[in-house]
Amino acid sequence: MTMKKILFAASECVPFIKTGGLADVVGALPKAFDKNEYDVRVIIPNYACIPEKYQSEFEYVGHFYMSAGYMLQWVYVGVMKYEYEGIKYYFIDNKTHFGGSQPYGNICWDIENFCFFCKAVLSVLPMIDFKPDIIHCHDWQTGIIPVYIKTEFAGSEFYRDIKTVMTIHNLRFQGVWDIEYIRGLTGLPDYLFTPDKLEFNKGANMLKGGLVYADYITTVSKTYAREIQWAYYGEGLDGLLRARNHQLFGILNGIDYSIYDPETDKKIYKNYGLKDSREGKAANKTALQEQLGLPVDKDKYMVGIISRLTDQKGFDLINCVINEILADDDIQLVVIGTGEERYENMFKHYAWVYKDRVSANILYSDDLAHKLYAAADSLLIPSAFEPCGLTQLISFRYGTLPIVRETGGLKDTVIPLNEYDNTGDGFSFTNYNAHDMLHVIEYSKEIYYNKPDMWQDMVKRGMRKDYSWSASTEKYMKLYDMMLTPPPAPEPEPEPKAEEASEEKQPKAPAKNVDAVEGAQL
Ligand code: GLC
């Protein structure tokens, strides 16, 4: 069997650099493929802010000078290499572009850095001696790669047959700036900056380039794949996504089950499993309450929030009704996250007002996050949109019930409680409305205090779910295999018989586009 060669191109990847869920996916997914059949490698920028303990292990492969548009001429491209947990990683080196203290900064500079990155990824392939069958691009930072493959690089023998997949982790971020700037950086010809290609509201859109030119598009849940074809969630690209409906798949993310396992997790206070989850969670709760200075009470209903503090995550809903949520002394709210200042301040303020009920941890700490997954009774995720969402998957694993808005991956993974037949493993609401959210929080509290057996049944159902990477990896393999299987040779047309021949002349009804609403299925 010939080895299928896949290159993941992305702007972040665990354990080297992370600002969000994208890094978790790019870090975990390559490891889940069968190594006898798939050689999956990863390429990201060599950010100066990658921890020294990794950087010091990187091996220098080589360097050269590259030109793209007139604004990027004769620039240094270095390549570093590192093998980690069985996967080969490559790092594009250039301190002007990736020398900052954080991976991203001002969007204008980010666009310049990632236009450089897109061309550099393709240019280094001969040097690292790896000709991928498929380049799997993630998010807008890699959007120009499929464009180059189908245009500037298409004339070259080396690049001609390389196929591309573009995965959308978040459609809100697209990499848009004015046409002259992106043309000047990339050197792409004028004819690409038209509304059917890279042009977008009179600017140029890097993600759109990827979505137009990639052979296939995926996103990270089935529902999000359907939602982005509607104007409400489509961020101005819904028409294009509808047009590419047949090459658009929703494949749910997984989580790394070896990292998130309450039976072995060294970051939590007390390990537990399905059988002793009640006692185990209570012990974790009281220890966390003590650490955070909250009243220690194993029976107090604890709601967690672990999130980037951005608009996407529904914090304006919380802001509307936070006094109602915290009105009584029967709830504790523990927040971990950083992000927009107004939300950071909002939680700090309420932690000051309700000292005995709110703990606002405005920081990113993996350690504390694990402790909260184990300690909390429920996790609140009222997102305006959510391509997949990873925190609800982790919370299931720790016996913590998600309270979610029914959108994207949240809708696909959380089954709301149905008391009458005792099914479900979480709580949900449909409309983006603060009082709908308040109502389900109140409802969850009522079940927690008044129907503890029902609550425990939900905990067990959640813990039994399987959101490891295995199911999703199967789907990616199916997609790759389909892309790499040559189409069957057309069968020779049989000679038509006399009566059939006349039928053939009737115009046929067009085949029904069964995927038009659902998005394509794998
Ligand atoms: C983005 C999305 C999130 C998704 C993650 C990984 O962060 O907002 O929903 O889980 O990417 O795909």
XYZ file of C-alpha atoms and ligand atoms in Angstrom:
534
model
C 0.000 0.000 0.000
C 1.418 3.386 -0.890
C 1.732 5.823 1.949
C -0.603 8.820 1.738
C 1.254 11.997 2.456
C -0.597 14.809 4.179
C 0.748 18.174 5.291
C -1.185 20.205 7.875
C -0.524 23.934 7.506
C -1.697 26.105 10.381
C -0.890 29.123 12.510
C -0.924 27.277 15.833
C -0.401 23.810 17.214
C -0.236 22.293 20.698
C 2.230 21.950 22.450
C 4.217 24.675 20.690
C 1.801 27.579 20.487
C -1.850 27.993 21.411
C -4.422 30.755 21.556
C -7.547 28.647 20.987
C -9.131 25.345 20.015
C -7.444 25.375 16.591
C -4.141 24.540 18.292
C -5.689 21.571 20.099
C -7.052 20.163 16.860
C -3.848 20.633 14.858
C -1.900 19.129 17.755
C -4.094 16.074 18.288
C -5.512 15.064 14.910
C -2.252 14.093 13.111
C -1.484 11.582 15.861
C -4.789 9.809 15.399
C -4.114 8.542 11.849
C -2.904 5.030 11.130
C 0.853 5.480 10.688
C 1.122 2.563 8.306
C -1.107 4.282 5.808
C -0.787 8.023 6.435
C 2.316 10.130 6.805
C 0.848 13.272 8.373
C 3.246 16.134 9.040
C 2.623 19.641 10.330
C 4.032 23.037 9.360
C 3.631 26.209 11.437
C 5.599 29.458 11.889
C 8.694 29.422 14.061
C 7.401 32.016 16.516
C 9.971 33.484 18.872
C 7.398 32.900 21.634
C 7.448 29.104 21.304
C 8.793 27.884 24.666
C 12.558 27.569 24.785
C 12.382 23.927 25.897
C 11.029 23.051 22.437
C 13.004 25.586 20.419
C 16.280 24.334 21.764
C 15.447 20.912 20.291
C 14.645 22.212 16.795
C 16.994 21.146 14.068
C 17.999 23.600 11.341
C 17.195 22.203 7.882
C 18.235 25.055 5.607
C 17.329 28.501 4.330
C 16.874 30.461 1.124
C 15.564 33.824 -0.056
C 12.071 34.121 -1.497
C 10.139 36.753 -3.410
C 6.371 37.028 -3.686
C 4.701 40.387 -4.480
C 6.641 43.649 -4.873
C 6.205 44.232 -1.119
C 7.831 40.928 -0.213
C 11.066 40.718 -2.108
C 14.093 38.600 -1.391
C 13.031 37.669 2.138
C 14.727 35.122 4.339
C 12.977 31.757 4.748
C 14.519 29.371 7.239
C 13.213 25.883 7.985
C 13.499 24.076 11.282
C 12.440 20.534 12.011
C 11.438 18.631 15.124
C 10.042 15.172 15.680
C 7.722 14.988 18.653
C 5.573 12.061 19.784
C 6.005 10.364 16.417
C 5.024 13.371 14.259
C 7.366 15.442 12.083
C 6.903 19.178 12.589
C 8.385 21.930 10.430
C 8.720 25.568 11.415
C 9.032 28.478 8.997
C 11.628 30.818 10.373
C 11.784 34.582 9.852
C 12.217 36.855 12.838
C 10.738 39.908 11.113
C 7.461 38.078 10.667
C 7.351 35.793 13.671
C 9.577 37.491 16.224
C 6.843 38.999 18.453
C 5.935 38.112 22.009
C 2.588 36.717 20.802
C 1.624 34.873 17.636
C -0.837 37.535 16.497
C -1.003 41.290 16.850
C -2.371 43.924 14.581
C -4.468 42.381 11.786
C -2.624 44.374 9.110
C 0.725 42.882 10.185
C -0.857 39.477 10.649
C -1.976 39.556 7.048
C 1.537 40.384 5.887
C 3.007 37.613 8.058
C 0.615 34.969 6.832
C 0.849 35.956 3.158
C 4.559 35.332 3.646
C 3.831 32.057 5.455
C 1.561 30.741 2.657
C 4.183 31.165 -0.017
C 6.971 29.936 2.264
C 5.067 26.703 3.067
C 4.978 25.797 -0.609
C 8.494 26.995 -1.308
C 10.128 24.881 1.403
C 8.679 21.556 0.251
C 11.550 20.590 -2.089
C 14.049 21.519 0.641
C 12.401 19.275 3.252
C 12.021 16.627 0.574
C 8.328 16.087 1.200
C 5.827 16.197 -1.613
C 2.416 15.944 0.033
C -0.539 14.422 -1.779
C -2.779 16.762 0.173
C -2.124 20.019 1.961
C -4.711 20.405 4.691
C -5.066 24.124 5.417
C -6.584 25.485 8.617
C -8.307 28.876 8.855
C -7.652 32.160 7.057
C -3.926 32.273 7.807
C -3.417 29.492 5.256
C -6.087 30.570 2.759
C -3.679 31.679 0.051
C -2.052 28.212 -0.194
C -4.853 26.668 -2.331
C -4.846 29.831 -4.462
C -1.124 29.520 -5.190
C -1.441 25.791 -5.927
C -4.070 26.409 -8.581
C -2.369 29.482 -10.102
C 1.281 30.449 -9.713
C 2.500 26.979 -8.736
C 0.240 25.069 -11.140
C 2.781 25.134 -13.930
C 5.354 23.206 -11.949
C 5.580 19.427 -12.105
C 6.287 19.234 -8.350
C 3.153 21.090 -7.276
C 0.688 20.310 -10.040
C -1.033 17.292 -8.479
C -1.103 18.473 -4.886
C -4.689 18.580 -3.634
C -5.938 20.903 -0.915
C -8.509 20.864 1.884
C -9.540 24.065 3.633
C -10.908 23.646 7.158
C -12.916 26.430 8.753
C -12.491 26.553 12.520
C -14.087 29.949 12.783
C -15.678 31.773 9.854
C -15.662 35.099 11.678
C -11.955 35.584 11.041
C -11.162 35.861 7.357
C -8.018 37.940 6.844
C -9.452 40.896 4.919
C -7.469 43.958 3.824
C -7.362 46.132 0.754
C -6.699 44.561 -2.602
C -3.551 46.516 -3.384
C -1.961 45.403 -0.125
C -2.683 41.695 -0.548
C -1.791 41.809 -4.232
C 1.471 43.569 -3.342
C 2.298 40.941 -0.736
C 1.298 37.813 -2.622
C 2.112 38.840 -6.183
C -1.109 37.194 -7.325
C -2.389 38.495 -10.658
C -5.162 41.096 -10.983
C -7.679 38.680 -12.432
C -7.912 36.884 -9.059
C -9.276 39.949 -7.284
C -12.810 39.725 -8.627
C -16.040 38.993 -6.689
C -16.068 35.332 -7.727
C -12.541 34.877 -6.338
C -10.685 36.888 -3.682
C -12.578 40.191 -3.770
C -14.841 40.834 -0.755
C -16.675 44.111 -0.127
C -14.099 45.877 -2.289
C -11.232 44.373 -0.253
C -9.377 41.088 -0.593
C -10.203 38.099 1.597
C -7.605 35.407 2.256
C -10.047 32.823 3.606
C -12.323 33.346 0.642
C -9.382 32.554 -1.626
C -8.977 29.244 0.161
C -12.689 28.494 -0.002
C -12.821 29.186 -3.735
C -9.684 27.263 -4.669
C -9.455 24.326 -2.232
C -10.616 20.998 -3.642
C -12.672 20.355 -0.520
C -13.878 22.418 2.409
C -14.538 21.097 5.857
C -15.687 22.612 9.095
C -15.784 21.211 12.573
C -19.384 20.068 13.055
C -22.310 19.087 10.872
C -24.589 21.796 12.207
C -22.005 24.538 11.645
C -21.518 23.234 8.092
C -25.233 23.818 7.567
C -25.440 27.103 9.481
C -22.673 28.828 7.520
C -24.727 28.413 4.396
C -27.268 30.826 5.899
C -26.798 34.585 5.971
C -27.164 34.722 9.782
C -24.007 32.676 10.367
C -22.349 33.014 6.969
C -20.279 36.144 7.707
C -20.804 37.321 4.124
C -19.598 34.043 2.610
C -22.825 32.036 2.811
C -23.473 32.369 -0.931
C -20.060 30.947 -1.783
C -20.530 28.132 0.728
C -23.915 27.303 -0.742
C -22.338 27.216 -4.171
C -19.682 24.786 -2.900
C -22.189 22.758 -0.895
C -21.214 19.472 -2.543
C -17.598 19.796 -1.480
C -18.392 20.957 2.048
C -18.314 18.508 4.960
C -18.860 18.904 8.681
C -16.537 16.659 10.706
C -16.786 16.947 14.462
C -13.635 17.545 16.472
C -12.529 15.170 19.180
C -10.440 15.683 22.303
C -7.276 13.991 23.447
C -8.514 11.321 25.858
C -5.091 10.798 27.363
C -4.895 14.441 28.454
C -8.477 14.714 29.677
C -9.077 11.718 31.881
C -10.342 12.184 35.459
C -8.993 8.753 36.390
C -5.391 9.698 35.671
C -5.308 13.526 35.422
C -2.461 14.737 37.633
C -3.725 18.314 37.628
C -6.895 17.608 39.603
C -7.100 17.199 43.404
C -8.557 13.709 43.429
C -8.894 11.204 40.620
C -12.239 9.543 40.004
C -14.107 7.494 37.422
C -17.623 6.602 36.449
C -18.219 4.597 39.619
C -17.111 7.158 42.193
C -17.803 10.361 40.282
C -20.133 11.739 42.946
C -17.589 11.530 45.766
C -14.680 12.377 43.454
C -16.320 15.530 42.174
C -17.342 16.606 45.669
C -13.726 16.294 46.853
C -12.508 18.320 43.879
C -15.184 20.934 44.496
C -14.346 21.561 48.142
C -10.607 21.697 47.401
C -11.167 24.252 44.635
C -13.512 26.327 46.799
C -10.782 26.454 49.384
C -8.130 27.409 46.840
C -10.283 30.179 45.383
C -11.536 31.519 48.690
C -15.178 30.617 48.147
C -17.370 29.247 50.954
C -16.585 25.541 51.235
C -19.706 23.460 50.746
C -19.736 20.250 48.746
C -23.452 20.585 48.019
C -23.409 24.113 46.625
C -24.255 24.222 42.919
C -21.077 25.249 41.078
C -21.273 26.573 37.510
C -18.019 26.909 35.564
C -17.056 29.080 32.597
C -13.816 28.232 30.776
C -13.548 30.372 27.701
C -11.930 33.035 25.623
C -13.838 36.121 26.798
C -15.097 37.236 23.392
C -18.401 38.211 21.827
C -18.733 34.802 20.185
C -19.148 33.107 23.543
C -22.377 34.816 24.638
C -21.080 36.987 27.477
C -23.480 39.779 26.631
C -26.298 37.410 27.610
C -24.625 36.765 30.943
C -24.150 40.496 31.457
C -27.904 41.056 31.004
C -29.029 38.664 33.714
C -26.059 38.162 36.002
C -27.840 39.724 38.990
C -30.719 37.296 38.533
C -28.336 34.336 38.160
C -26.622 35.278 41.404
C -29.697 36.486 43.272
C -29.720 33.640 45.781
C -26.999 32.108 47.841
C -27.442 28.682 46.227
C -24.981 29.047 43.339
C -21.273 29.637 42.791
C -19.878 30.891 39.493
C -16.216 30.211 38.696
C -14.746 31.858 35.586
C -11.393 31.183 33.912
C -10.374 33.075 30.799
C -8.979 36.184 29.198
C -10.123 38.291 26.282
C -12.049 41.486 25.675
C -11.545 44.009 28.418
C -15.241 44.701 28.950
C -15.881 41.049 29.804
C -12.793 40.773 31.957
C -13.981 43.849 33.880
C -17.527 42.565 34.054
C -16.469 39.379 35.832
C -14.004 41.225 38.075
C -16.791 43.604 39.044
C -19.264 40.858 39.913
C -16.601 38.956 41.842
C -16.259 42.113 43.947
C -20.038 42.551 44.358
C -20.746 38.876 45.087
C -17.615 37.837 46.961
C -19.182 34.649 48.276
C -20.577 33.556 44.906
C -18.198 34.509 42.122
C -14.550 33.694 41.510
C -13.166 35.551 38.465
C -9.837 34.174 37.314
C -8.841 36.468 34.465
C -5.982 34.364 33.213
C -5.297 31.349 31.090
C -4.249 28.404 33.206
C -4.449 24.852 32.011
C -3.914 23.645 35.519
C -6.815 25.606 36.963
C -9.010 24.682 34.003
C -8.546 20.960 34.706
C -9.386 21.565 38.363
C -12.574 23.380 37.412
C -13.680 20.692 34.924
C -13.418 18.229 37.803
C -15.011 20.448 40.442
C -17.946 22.112 38.682
C -21.417 20.646 38.429
C -22.147 22.347 35.135
C -20.313 24.360 32.496
C -22.031 27.352 30.904
C -21.462 27.845 27.130
C -24.143 30.207 25.747
C -22.338 30.901 22.436
C -23.740 33.126 19.681
C -22.117 30.671 17.299
C -19.845 27.725 17.957
C -18.144 25.866 15.107
C -17.478 22.889 17.370
C -16.569 23.831 20.913
C -14.212 21.628 22.850
C -15.065 22.534 26.434
C -18.414 20.708 26.394
C -16.627 17.548 25.213
C -14.105 17.840 28.021
C -16.811 18.554 30.560
C -18.683 15.336 29.644
C -15.522 13.430 30.369
C -15.329 14.929 33.877
C -19.007 14.366 34.683
C -19.837 18.073 34.390
C -23.089 18.848 32.604
C -22.956 21.432 29.814
C -25.522 24.243 29.626
C -25.398 25.413 26.033
C -27.078 27.366 23.310
C -28.181 25.074 20.490
C -25.772 26.102 17.783
C -22.961 24.458 15.788
C -21.087 21.715 17.560
C -22.900 22.408 20.831
C -26.129 21.339 19.195
C -24.517 18.212 17.775
C -23.031 17.007 21.043
C -25.345 17.982 23.915
C -28.637 16.147 24.331
C -30.979 18.249 26.488
C -32.592 16.595 29.479
C -35.962 15.040 28.875
C -37.356 14.330 32.319
C -40.184 12.196 31.072
C -38.096 9.433 29.613
C -34.960 10.297 31.624
C -32.666 10.911 28.658
C -30.153 13.645 27.965
C -26.811 14.769 29.285
C -27.069 18.549 29.443
C -29.309 21.598 29.199
C -29.898 23.820 26.210
C -31.829 26.773 24.831
C -32.470 27.776 21.236
C -32.722 31.534 20.845
C -29.936 33.949 21.562
C -31.850 35.458 24.447
C -30.680 36.205 27.978
C -33.895 35.146 29.684
C -34.027 31.857 27.808
C -30.525 31.241 29.130
C -31.493 32.319 32.633
C -34.415 29.930 32.541
C -32.260 26.889 31.700
C -29.710 27.827 34.359
C -32.551 27.980 36.897
C -33.920 24.704 35.561
C -30.536 22.985 35.847
C -30.273 24.216 39.450
C -33.678 22.812 40.243
C -32.720 19.381 38.882
C -29.423 19.491 40.753
C -31.026 20.229 44.130
C -34.361 18.465 43.828
C -33.729 15.472 41.586
C -30.210 14.362 42.463
C -30.694 10.842 41.110
C -31.752 12.183 37.764
C -28.715 14.481 37.831
C -26.431 11.533 38.527
C -27.957 9.574 35.641
C -27.131 12.482 33.342
C -23.573 12.629 34.674
C -23.116 8.930 33.922
C -24.544 9.225 30.420
C -22.205 12.119 29.687
C -19.174 10.266 31.029
C -19.965 7.234 28.876
C -19.904 9.242 25.642
C -16.965 8.829 23.297
C -15.526 12.024 21.873
C -12.030 10.721 21.334
C -10.562 11.398 17.900
C -11.241 7.936 16.484
C -14.651 8.576 14.866
C -13.581 11.895 13.337
C -10.282 10.552 12.057
C -12.202 7.860 10.162
C -14.075 10.625 8.377
C -10.946 12.552 7.466
C -9.399 9.335 6.147
C -12.492 8.740 4.041
C -12.235 12.246 2.654
C -8.518 11.931 1.866
C -9.059 8.522 0.259
C -11.847 9.879 -1.891
C -9.620 12.757 -2.998
C -6.755 10.460 -3.872
C -8.773 7.833 -5.709
C -8.743 8.518 -9.424
C -12.259 8.722 -10.860
C -13.289 5.493 -12.630
C -12.792 5.488 -16.389
C -16.102 6.240 -18.140
C -17.948 3.095 -19.272
C -18.363 2.909 -23.026
C -21.878 4.011 -24.004
C -23.998 0.979 -25.005
C -25.665 1.196 -28.403
C -29.201 2.460 -27.676
C -32.099 0.167 -28.670
C -34.667 1.711 -30.923
C -37.430 2.414 -28.291
C -34.968 3.552 -25.552
C -33.354 5.873 -27.990
C -36.558 7.886 -28.295
C -36.910 8.023 -24.479
C -33.392 9.321 -24.179
C -34.375 12.315 -26.214
C -36.771 13.431 -23.461
C -35.062 16.022 -21.310
C -34.379 14.574 -17.856
C -35.470 16.324 -14.673
C -32.370 17.670 -12.967
C -31.132 15.393 -10.176
C -32.339 16.615 -6.815
C -29.582 18.218 -4.833
C -30.089 16.157 -1.704
C -27.294 17.946 0.067
C -28.557 21.434 -0.595
C -29.835 21.900 2.925
C -27.951 19.303 4.895
C -24.440 19.916 3.626
C -22.556 16.968 2.215
C -22.240 13.802 4.304
C -19.236 11.617 4.831
C -12.427 27.608 17.072
C -13.940 27.515 17.294
C -14.325 26.323 18.173
C -13.654 25.058 17.647
C -12.149 25.272 17.508
C -11.420 24.066 16.947
O -11.802 27.994 18.258
O -14.436 28.722 17.874
O -15.724 26.145 18.182
O -13.897 23.994 18.536
O -11.891 26.357 16.643
O -11.936 23.628 15.731
